[in-house]
């Protein structure tokens, strides 16, 4: 028999960085199409949603 596999690598930092990259280009695209006010409103909505998730998790 072969040896059991080791621990899986921790990809948390890579996930956080890629989230930042993706949200940045999405905000830039929205800004180019609808303007800064749309980006500000979307950022506020995302903040409210994440705050709600945080409150439910404790």
PDB file of N, CA and C in Angstrom, residues 5-58:
ATOM      1  N   UNK A   5      -2.140  10.408   1.824  1.00  0.00           N
ATOM      2  CA  UNK A   5      -1.777  11.764   1.389  1.00  0.00           C
ATOM      3  C   UNK A   5      -1.598  12.695   2.583  1.00  0.00           C
ATOM      4  N   UNK A   6      -0.784  13.738   2.394  1.00  0.00           N
ATOM      5  CA  UNK A   6      -0.537  14.703   3.465  1.00  0.00           C
ATOM      6  C   UNK A   6      -1.664  15.722   3.547  1.00  0.00           C
ATOM      7  N   UNK A   7      -1.436  16.757   4.314  1.00  0.00           N
ATOM      8  CA  UNK A   7      -2.436  17.818   4.472  1.00  0.00           C
ATOM      9  C   UNK A   7      -2.575  18.607   3.185  1.00  0.00           C
ATOM     10  N   UNK A   8      -3.754  19.099   2.959  1.00  0.00           N
ATOM     11  CA  UNK A   8      -4.000  19.945   1.787  1.00  0.00           C
ATOM     12  C   UNK A   8      -3.396  21.330   2.032  1.00  0.00           C
ATOM     13  N   UNK A   9      -2.902  21.965   0.983  1.00  0.00           N
ATOM     14  CA  UNK A   9      -2.340  23.309   1.169  1.00  0.00           C
ATOM     15  C   UNK A   9      -3.421  24.324   1.539  1.00  0.00           C
ATOM     16  N   UNK A  10      -3.026  25.363   2.248  1.00  0.00           N
ATOM     17  CA  UNK A  10      -3.953  26.417   2.675  1.00  0.00           C
ATOM     18  C   UNK A  10      -3.984  27.505   1.597  1.00  0.00           C
ATOM     19  N   UNK A  11      -5.101  27.627   0.917  1.00  0.00           N
ATOM     20  CA  UNK A  11      -5.239  28.590  -0.163  1.00  0.00           C
ATOM     21  C   UNK A  11      -6.018  29.835   0.261  1.00  0.00           C
ATOM     22  N   UNK A  12      -6.094  30.109   1.563  1.00  0.00           N
ATOM     23  CA  UNK A  12      -6.874  31.243   2.046  1.00  0.00           C
ATOM     24  C   UNK A  12      -6.327  32.565   1.524  1.00  0.00           C
ATOM     25  N   UNK A  13      -5.031  32.780   1.597  1.00  0.00           N
ATOM     26  CA  UNK A  13      -4.440  34.032   1.130  1.00  0.00           C
ATOM     27  C   UNK A  13      -4.657  34.215  -0.366  1.00  0.00           C
ATOM     28  N   UNK A  14      -4.495  33.155  -1.131  1.00  0.00           N
ATOM     29  CA  UNK A  14      -4.713  33.238  -2.572  1.00  0.00           C
ATOM     30  C   UNK A  14      -6.167  33.574  -2.887  1.00  0.00           C
ATOM     31  N   UNK A  15      -7.089  33.021  -2.119  1.00  0.00           N
ATOM     32  CA  UNK A  15      -8.511  33.306  -2.317  1.00  0.00           C
ATOM     33  C   UNK A  15      -8.819  34.766  -2.017  1.00  0.00           C
ATOM     34  N   UNK A  16      -8.269  35.295  -0.941  1.00  0.00           N
ATOM     35  CA  UNK A  16      -8.505  36.689  -0.569  1.00  0.00           C
ATOM     36  C   UNK A  16      -7.926  37.629  -1.624  1.00  0.00           C
ATOM     37  N   UNK A  17      -6.727  37.336  -2.106  1.00  0.00           N
ATOM     38  CA  UNK A  17      -6.103  38.169  -3.135  1.00  0.00           C
ATOM     39  C   UNK A  17      -6.916  38.137  -4.417  1.00  0.00           C
ATOM     40  N   UNK A  18      -7.340  36.970  -4.847  1.00  0.00           N
ATOM     41  CA  UNK A  18      -8.116  36.877  -6.088  1.00  0.00           C
ATOM     42  C   UNK A  18      -9.491  37.515  -5.937  1.00  0.00           C
ATOM     43  N   UNK A  19     -10.082  37.471  -4.744  1.00  0.00           N
ATOM     44  CA  UNK A  19     -11.330  38.191  -4.518  1.00  0.00           C
ATOM     45  C   UNK A  19     -11.109  39.682  -4.719  1.00  0.00           C
ATOM     46  N   UNK A  20     -10.020  40.203  -4.188  1.00  0.00           N
ATOM     47  CA  UNK A  20      -9.692  41.618  -4.360  1.00  0.00           C
ATOM     48  C   UNK A  20      -9.478  41.988  -5.820  1.00  0.00           C
ATOM     49  N   UNK A  21      -8.773  41.148  -6.547  1.00  0.00           N
ATOM     50  CA  UNK A  21      -8.546  41.396  -7.977  1.00  0.00           C
ATOM     51  C   UNK A  21      -9.863  41.374  -8.738  1.00  0.00           C
ATOM     52  N   UNK A  22     -10.689  40.385  -8.484  1.00  0.00           N
ATOM     53  CA  UNK A  22     -11.961  40.271  -9.198  1.00  0.00           C
ATOM     54  C   UNK A  22     -12.917  41.410  -8.869  1.00  0.00           C
ATOM     55  N   UNK A  23     -13.025  41.777  -7.600  1.00  0.00           N
ATOM     56  CA  UNK A  23     -13.943  42.863  -7.241  1.00  0.00           C
ATOM     57  C   UNK A  23     -13.449  44.178  -7.835  1.00  0.00           C
ATOM     58  N   UNK A  24     -12.128  44.352  -7.944  1.00  0.00           N
ATOM     59  CA  UNK A  24     -11.575  45.575  -8.539  1.00  0.00           C
ATOM     60  C   UNK A  24     -11.962  45.702  -9.995  1.00  0.00           C
ATOM     61  N   UNK A  25     -11.785  44.650 -10.792  1.00  0.00           N
ATOM     62  CA  UNK A  25     -12.115  44.796 -12.218  1.00  0.00           C
ATOM     63  C   UNK A  25     -13.618  44.895 -12.432  1.00  0.00           C
ATOM     64  N   UNK A  26     -14.401  44.263 -11.554  1.00  0.00           N
ATOM     65  CA  UNK A  26     -15.855  44.398 -11.669  1.00  0.00           C
ATOM     66  C   UNK A  26     -16.272  45.839 -11.367  1.00  0.00           C
ATOM     67  N   UNK A  27     -15.694  46.440 -10.308  1.00  0.00           N
ATOM     68  CA  UNK A  27     -15.996  47.840  -9.985  1.00  0.00           C
ATOM     69  C   UNK A  27     -15.558  48.775 -11.112  1.00  0.00           C
ATOM     70  N   UNK A  28     -14.407  48.526 -11.708  1.00  0.00           N
ATOM     71  CA  UNK A  28     -13.933  49.374 -12.819  1.00  0.00           C
ATOM     72  C   UNK A  28     -14.879  49.263 -14.012  1.00  0.00           C
ATOM     73  N   UNK A  29     -15.337  48.059 -14.313  1.00  0.00           N
ATOM     74  CA  UNK A  29     -16.269  47.881 -15.432  1.00  0.00           C
ATOM     75  C   UNK A  29     -17.596  48.591 -15.155  1.00  0.00           C
ATOM     76  N   UNK A  30     -18.115  48.466 -13.942  1.00  0.00           N
ATOM     77  CA  UNK A  30     -19.366  49.143 -13.602  1.00  0.00           C
ATOM     78  C   UNK A  30     -19.170  50.653 -13.650  1.00  0.00           C
ATOM     79  N   UNK A  31     -18.030  51.121 -13.158  1.00  0.00           N
ATOM     80  CA  UNK A  31     -17.725  52.547 -13.182  1.00  0.00           C
ATOM     81  C   UNK A  31     -17.698  53.068 -14.615  1.00  0.00           C
ATOM     82  N   UNK A  32     -17.094  52.299 -15.516  1.00  0.00           N
ATOM     83  CA  UNK A  32     -17.005  52.727 -16.922  1.00  0.00           C
ATOM     84  C   UNK A  32     -18.378  52.757 -17.589  1.00  0.00           C
ATOM     85  N   UNK A  33     -19.258  51.854 -17.179  1.00  0.00           N
ATOM     86  CA  UNK A  33     -20.568  51.772 -17.836  1.00  0.00           C
ATOM     87  C   UNK A  33     -21.569  52.724 -17.194  1.00  0.00           C
ATOM     88  N   UNK A  34     -21.710  52.697 -15.863  1.00  0.00           N
ATOM     89  CA  UNK A  34     -22.770  53.449 -15.189  1.00  0.00           C
ATOM     90  C   UNK A  34     -22.290  54.595 -14.301  1.00  0.00           C
ATOM     91  N   UNK A  35     -21.008  54.662 -14.003  1.00  0.00           N
ATOM     92  CA  UNK A  35     -20.490  55.778 -13.230  1.00  0.00           C
ATOM     93  C   UNK A  35     -20.146  55.434 -11.787  1.00  0.00           C
ATOM     94  N   UNK A  36     -19.579  56.432 -11.128  1.00  0.00           N
ATOM     95  CA  UNK A  36     -19.075  56.241  -9.770  1.00  0.00           C
ATOM     96  C   UNK A  36     -20.189  55.998  -8.764  1.00  0.00           C
ATOM     97  N   UNK A  37     -21.329  56.626  -8.950  1.00  0.00           N
ATOM     98  CA  UNK A  37     -22.434  56.447  -8.015  1.00  0.00           C
ATOM     99  C   UNK A  37     -22.896  54.980  -7.976  1.00  0.00           C
ATOM    100  N   UNK A  38     -22.932  54.330  -9.110  1.00  0.00           N
ATOM    101  CA  UNK A  38     -23.321  52.915  -9.150  1.00  0.00           C
ATOM    102  C   UNK A  38     -22.316  52.051  -8.396  1.00  0.00           C
ATOM    103  N   UNK A  39     -21.030  52.356  -8.543  1.00  0.00           N
ATOM    104  CA  UNK A  39     -19.996  51.598  -7.826  1.00  0.00           C
ATOM    105  C   UNK A  39     -20.111  51.830  -6.327  1.00  0.00           C
ATOM    106  N   UNK A  40     -20.356  53.075  -5.930  1.00  0.00           N
ATOM    107  CA  UNK A  40     -20.502  53.376  -4.504  1.00  0.00           C
ATOM    108  C   UNK A  40     -21.709  52.659  -3.917  1.00  0.00           C
ATOM    109  N   UNK A  41     -22.817  52.653  -4.643  1.00  0.00           N
ATOM    110  CA  UNK A  41     -24.019  51.951  -4.155  1.00  0.00           C
ATOM    111  C   UNK A  41     -23.779  50.448  -4.060  1.00  0.00           C
ATOM    112  N   UNK A  42     -23.137  49.874  -5.059  1.00  0.00           N
ATOM    113  CA  UNK A  42     -22.845  48.440  -5.028  1.00  0.00           C
ATOM    114  C   UNK A  42     -21.902  48.102  -3.881  1.00  0.00           C
ATOM    115  N   UNK A  43     -20.894  48.931  -3.652  1.00  0.00           N
ATOM    116  CA  UNK A  43     -19.980  48.709  -2.531  1.00  0.00           C
ATOM    117  C   UNK A  43     -20.703  48.757  -1.201  1.00  0.00           C
ATOM    118  N   UNK A  44     -21.648  49.709  -1.069  1.00  0.00           N
ATOM    119  CA  UNK A  44     -22.440  49.814   0.157  1.00  0.00           C
ATOM    120  C   UNK A  44     -23.300  48.562   0.360  1.00  0.00           C
ATOM    121  N   UNK A  45     -23.922  48.088  -0.714  1.00  0.00           N
ATOM    122  CA  UNK A  45     -24.756  46.882  -0.636  1.00  0.00           C
ATOM    123  C   UNK A  45     -23.917  45.674  -0.236  1.00  0.00           C
ATOM    124  N   UNK A  46     -22.763  45.514  -0.854  1.00  0.00           N
ATOM    125  CA  UNK A  46     -21.886  44.385  -0.521  1.00  0.00           C
ATOM    126  C   UNK A  46     -21.456  44.471   0.943  1.00  0.00           C
ATOM    127  N   UNK A  47     -21.137  45.673   1.412  1.00  0.00           N
ATOM    128  CA  UNK A  47     -20.763  45.859   2.812  1.00  0.00           C
ATOM    129  C   UNK A  47     -21.897  45.456   3.748  1.00  0.00           C
ATOM    130  N   UNK A  48     -23.125  45.855   3.438  1.00  0.00           N
ATOM    131  CA  UNK A  48     -24.283  45.497   4.263  1.00  0.00           C
ATOM    132  C   UNK A  48     -24.505  43.980   4.286  1.00  0.00           C
ATOM    133  N   UNK A  49     -24.360  43.346   3.128  1.00  0.00           N
ATOM    134  CA  UNK A  49     -24.548  41.889   3.052  1.00  0.00           C
ATOM    135  C   UNK A  49     -23.491  41.179   3.891  1.00  0.00           C
ATOM    136  N   UNK A  50     -22.239  41.581   3.745  1.00  0.00           N
ATOM    137  CA  UNK A  50     -21.171  40.931   4.501  1.00  0.00           C
ATOM    138  C   UNK A  50     -21.298  41.209   6.001  1.00  0.00           C
ATOM    139  N   UNK A  51     -21.765  42.386   6.367  1.00  0.00           N
ATOM    140  CA  UNK A  51     -22.001  42.677   7.786  1.00  0.00           C
ATOM    141  C   UNK A  51     -23.115  41.792   8.344  1.00  0.00           C
ATOM    142  N   UNK A  52     -24.151  41.558   7.542  1.00  0.00           N
ATOM    143  CA  UNK A  52     -25.216  40.657   7.969  1.00  0.00           C
ATOM    144  C   UNK A  52     -24.738  39.235   8.153  1.00  0.00           C
ATOM    145  N   UNK A  53     -23.887  38.784   7.246  1.00  0.00           N
ATOM    146  CA  UNK A  53     -23.314  37.435   7.361  1.00  0.00           C
ATOM    147  C   UNK A  53     -22.458  37.343   8.619  1.00  0.00           C
ATOM    148  N   UNK A  54     -21.661  38.392   8.879  1.00  0.00           N
ATOM    149  CA  UNK A  54     -20.821  38.406  10.061  1.00  0.00           C
ATOM    150  C   UNK A  54     -21.654  38.371  11.349  1.00  0.00           C
ATOM    151  N   UNK A  55     -22.756  39.116  11.362  1.00  0.00           N
ATOM    152  CA  UNK A  55     -23.614  39.150  12.550  1.00  0.00           C
ATOM    153  C   UNK A  55     -24.256  37.785  12.807  1.00  0.00           C
ATOM    154  N   UNK A  56     -24.639  37.094  11.747  1.00  0.00           N
ATOM    155  CA  UNK A  56     -25.246  35.775  11.929  1.00  0.00           C
ATOM    156  C   UNK A  56     -24.237  34.738  12.406  1.00  0.00           C
ATOM    157  N   UNK A  57     -22.980  34.896  11.978  1.00  0.00           N
ATOM    158  CA  UNK A  57     -21.957  33.928  12.395  1.00  0.00           C
ATOM    159  C   UNK A  57     -21.476  34.169  13.818  1.00  0.00           C
ATOM    160  N   UNK A  58     -21.735  35.334  14.342  1.00  0.00           N
ATOM    161  CA  UNK A  58     -21.368  35.600  15.737  1.00  0.00           C
ATOM    162  C   UNK A  58     -20.169  36.383  15.892  1.00  0.00           C
TER     163      UNK A  58
END
